[in-house]
Amino acid sequence: MGEDVIKIKSFSFAIRIVNLYKILVSRNEYVISKQILRSGTSVGANIREAKNAESKADFIHKLGISQKEADETLYWLELLQATNYISNEEFSSLNNDGVEVLKLIKSIIITSKNNIKKP
């Protein structure tokens, strides 16, 4: 069940990132916008890939990549806020969603690792 929630939330987050990309391009920001588009949409893509993992270790590895991409996306959001490309309100809303996705990923990884250790 937790994996379905993360699938839905990461897809919703990716949609928000795509919409942010469109806004940034309209504001003539082309470099960071491409970075956040790549990392923000990669989160959900790697979660989907993890669902088709060949083993539990592969599942955890792919979720680890997703975790890194989520954290990178949060970095780009912080940078966009600090450079005034997005408002505090835009940042707060997107950052809250990103942090929620990141926490879910971490939780799934921890649970999966603990399940591997059990006989």
PDB file of C-alpha atoms in Angstrom:
ATOM      1  CA  MET A   1       0.000   0.000   0.000  1.00  0.00           C
ATOM      2  CA  GLY A   2       2.829   2.439   0.862  1.00  0.00           C
ATOM      3  CA  GLU A   3       4.321   1.966  -2.563  1.00  0.00           C
ATOM      4  CA  ASP A   4       1.045   2.968  -4.238  1.00  0.00           C
ATOM      5  CA  VAL A   5       0.939   6.166  -2.175  1.00  0.00           C
ATOM      6  CA  ILE A   6       4.485   7.029  -3.194  1.00  0.00           C
ATOM      7  CA  LYS A   7       3.678   6.304  -6.829  1.00  0.00           C
ATOM      8  CA  ILE A   8       0.719   8.710  -6.744  1.00  0.00           C
ATOM      9  CA  LYS A   9       2.494  11.422  -4.751  1.00  0.00           C
ATOM     10  CA  SER A  10       5.670  11.307  -6.855  1.00  0.00           C
ATOM     11  CA  PHE A  11       3.605  11.558 -10.057  1.00  0.00           C
ATOM     12  CA  SER A  12       1.693  14.541  -8.660  1.00  0.00           C
ATOM     13  CA  PHE A  13       5.007  16.129  -7.649  1.00  0.00           C
ATOM     14  CA  ALA A  14       6.379  15.586 -11.163  1.00  0.00           C
ATOM     15  CA  ILE A  15       3.353  17.357 -12.644  1.00  0.00           C
ATOM     16  CA  ARG A  16       3.974  20.318 -10.360  1.00  0.00           C
ATOM     17  CA  ILE A  17       7.638  20.372 -11.398  1.00  0.00           C
ATOM     18  CA  VAL A  18       6.700  20.340 -15.098  1.00  0.00           C
ATOM     19  CA  ASN A  19       4.354  23.275 -14.471  1.00  0.00           C
ATOM     20  CA  LEU A  20       7.117  25.075 -12.560  1.00  0.00           C
ATOM     21  CA  TYR A  21       9.436  24.501 -15.520  1.00  0.00           C
ATOM     22  CA  LYS A  22       6.926  26.207 -17.813  1.00  0.00           C
ATOM     23  CA  ILE A  23       6.710  29.178 -15.450  1.00  0.00           C
ATOM     24  CA  LEU A  24      10.485  29.449 -15.161  1.00  0.00           C
ATOM     25  CA  VAL A  25      10.940  29.418 -18.920  1.00  0.00           C
ATOM     26  CA  SER A  26       8.351  32.196 -19.214  1.00  0.00           C
ATOM     27  CA  ARG A  27      10.499  34.110 -16.686  1.00  0.00           C
ATOM     28  CA  ASN A  28      13.554  33.550 -18.915  1.00  0.00           C
ATOM     29  CA  GLU A  29      15.265  31.088 -16.577  1.00  0.00           C
ATOM     30  CA  TYR A  30      16.635  28.261 -18.703  1.00  0.00           C
ATOM     31  CA  VAL A  31      19.512  26.620 -16.819  1.00  0.00           C
ATOM     32  CA  ILE A  32      18.090  25.766 -13.397  1.00  0.00           C
ATOM     33  CA  SER A  33      14.695  25.074 -14.944  1.00  0.00           C
ATOM     34  CA  LYS A  34      16.169  22.206 -16.960  1.00  0.00           C
ATOM     35  CA  GLN A  35      17.977  20.845 -13.913  1.00  0.00           C
ATOM     36  CA  ILE A  36      14.863  20.814 -11.742  1.00  0.00           C
ATOM     37  CA  LEU A  37      12.779  19.366 -14.567  1.00  0.00           C
ATOM     38  CA  ARG A  38      15.235  16.485 -14.913  1.00  0.00           C
ATOM     39  CA  SER A  39      15.601  15.703 -11.222  1.00  0.00           C
ATOM     40  CA  GLY A  40      11.971  16.362 -10.287  1.00  0.00           C
ATOM     41  CA  THR A  41      10.545  14.062 -12.924  1.00  0.00           C
ATOM     42  CA  SER A  42      13.217  11.430 -12.325  1.00  0.00           C
ATOM     43  CA  VAL A  43      11.916  10.787  -8.798  1.00  0.00           C
ATOM     44  CA  GLY A  44       8.721   9.123  -9.973  1.00  0.00           C
ATOM     45  CA  ALA A  45      10.395   7.449 -12.931  1.00  0.00           C
ATOM     46  CA  ASN A  46      12.834   5.674 -10.614  1.00  0.00           C
ATOM     47  CA  ILE A  47      10.011   4.679  -8.282  1.00  0.00           C
ATOM     48  CA  ARG A  48       8.242   3.092 -11.249  1.00  0.00           C
ATOM     49  CA  GLU A  49      11.464   1.371 -12.209  1.00  0.00           C
ATOM     50  CA  ALA A  50      11.823   0.036  -8.660  1.00  0.00           C
ATOM     51  CA  LYS A  51       8.436  -1.657  -8.955  1.00  0.00           C
ATOM     52  CA  ASN A  52       9.955  -3.833 -11.686  1.00  0.00           C
ATOM     53  CA  ALA A  53      13.152  -4.579  -9.787  1.00  0.00           C
ATOM     54  CA  GLU A  54      14.789  -7.953 -10.266  1.00  0.00           C
ATOM     55  CA  SER A  55      15.476  -8.389  -6.558  1.00  0.00           C
ATOM     56  CA  LYS A  56      14.923  -6.713  -3.210  1.00  0.00           C
ATOM     57  CA  ALA A  57      18.436  -5.285  -3.419  1.00  0.00           C
ATOM     58  CA  ASP A  58      17.691  -3.872  -6.880  1.00  0.00           C
ATOM     59  CA  PHE A  59      14.424  -2.413  -5.514  1.00  0.00           C
ATOM     60  CA  ILE A  60      16.303  -0.667  -2.701  1.00  0.00           C
ATOM     61  CA  HIS A  61      18.990   0.560  -5.099  1.00  0.00           C
ATOM     62  CA  LYS A  62      16.463   2.114  -7.472  1.00  0.00           C
ATOM     63  CA  LEU A  63      14.632   3.762  -4.590  1.00  0.00           C
ATOM     64  CA  GLY A  64      18.010   5.084  -3.422  1.00  0.00           C
ATOM     65  CA  ILE A  65      18.432   6.792  -6.785  1.00  0.00           C
ATOM     66  CA  SER A  66      14.940   8.247  -6.427  1.00  0.00           C
ATOM     67  CA  GLN A  67      15.865   9.504  -2.960  1.00  0.00           C
ATOM     68  CA  LYS A  68      18.940  11.278  -4.343  1.00  0.00           C
ATOM     69  CA  GLU A  69      16.909  12.865  -7.145  1.00  0.00           C
ATOM     70  CA  ALA A  70      14.275  14.078  -4.661  1.00  0.00           C
ATOM     71  CA  ASP A  71      16.944  15.680  -2.493  1.00  0.00           C
ATOM     72  CA  GLU A  72      18.548  17.291  -5.560  1.00  0.00           C
ATOM     73  CA  THR A  73      15.158  18.714  -6.529  1.00  0.00           C
ATOM     74  CA  LEU A  74      14.824  20.266  -3.075  1.00  0.00           C
ATOM     75  CA  TYR A  75      18.239  21.893  -3.608  1.00  0.00           C
ATOM     76  CA  TRP A  76      17.119  23.466  -6.889  1.00  0.00           C
ATOM     77  CA  LEU A  77      13.939  24.723  -5.224  1.00  0.00           C
ATOM     78  CA  GLU A  78      16.017  26.348  -2.474  1.00  0.00           C
ATOM     79  CA  LEU A  79      18.259  27.960  -5.075  1.00  0.00           C
ATOM     80  CA  LEU A  80      15.282  29.253  -7.066  1.00  0.00           C
ATOM     81  CA  GLN A  81      13.851  30.803  -3.918  1.00  0.00           C
ATOM     82  CA  ALA A  82      17.180  32.312  -2.859  1.00  0.00           C
ATOM     83  CA  THR A  83      17.603  33.919  -6.289  1.00  0.00           C
ATOM     84  CA  ASN A  84      14.019  35.203  -6.354  1.00  0.00           C
ATOM     85  CA  TYR A  85      12.901  33.156  -9.342  1.00  0.00           C
ATOM     86  CA  ILE A  86      10.070  31.778  -7.207  1.00  0.00           C
ATOM     87  CA  SER A  87       8.204  33.380  -4.338  1.00  0.00           C
ATOM     88  CA  ASN A  88       8.256  32.156  -0.776  1.00  0.00           C
ATOM     89  CA  GLU A  89       4.733  30.816  -1.261  1.00  0.00           C
ATOM     90  CA  GLU A  90       5.688  28.889  -4.417  1.00  0.00           C
ATOM     91  CA  PHE A  91       8.736  27.519  -2.656  1.00  0.00           C
ATOM     92  CA  SER A  92       6.895  26.501   0.491  1.00  0.00           C
ATOM     93  CA  SER A  93       4.191  24.593  -1.339  1.00  0.00           C
ATOM     94  CA  LEU A  94       6.556  22.721  -3.663  1.00  0.00           C
ATOM     95  CA  ASN A  95       9.126  22.120  -0.932  1.00  0.00           C
ATOM     96  CA  ASN A  96       6.497  20.632   1.397  1.00  0.00           C
ATOM     97  CA  ASP A  97       5.417  18.194  -1.325  1.00  0.00           C
ATOM     98  CA  GLY A  98       9.032  17.315  -2.099  1.00  0.00           C
ATOM     99  CA  VAL A  99       9.896  16.726   1.548  1.00  0.00           C
ATOM    100  CA  GLU A 100       6.835  14.504   1.924  1.00  0.00           C
ATOM    101  CA  VAL A 101       7.878  12.399  -1.089  1.00  0.00           C
ATOM    102  CA  LEU A 102      11.449  12.193   0.220  1.00  0.00           C
ATOM    103  CA  LYS A 103      10.270  11.030   3.663  1.00  0.00           C
ATOM    104  CA  LEU A 104       8.067   8.353   2.096  1.00  0.00           C
ATOM    105  CA  ILE A 105      10.954   7.076  -0.022  1.00  0.00           C
ATOM    106  CA  LYS A 106      13.245   6.943   3.013  1.00  0.00           C
ATOM    107  CA  SER A 107      10.607   5.080   4.998  1.00  0.00           C
ATOM    108  CA  ILE A 108      10.116   2.493   2.245  1.00  0.00           C
ATOM    109  CA  ILE A 109      13.893   1.988   1.967  1.00  0.00           C
ATOM    110  CA  ILE A 110      14.262   1.491   5.732  1.00  0.00           C
ATOM    111  CA  THR A 111      11.346  -0.946   5.850  1.00  0.00           C
ATOM    112  CA  SER A 112      12.710  -2.868   2.867  1.00  0.00           C
ATOM    113  CA  LYS A 113      16.175  -3.113   4.409  1.00  0.00           C
ATOM    114  CA  ASN A 114      14.699  -4.321   7.678  1.00  0.00           C
ATOM    115  CA  ASN A 115      12.650  -6.962   5.829  1.00  0.00           C
ATOM    116  CA  ILE A 116      15.806  -8.288   4.163  1.00  0.00           C
ATOM    117  CA  LYS A 117      17.442  -8.784   7.578  1.00  0.00           C
ATOM    118  CA  LYS A 118      14.533 -10.857   8.896  1.00  0.00           C
ATOM    119  CA  PRO A 119      14.888 -14.642   8.461  1.00  0.00           C
TER     120      PRO A 119
END
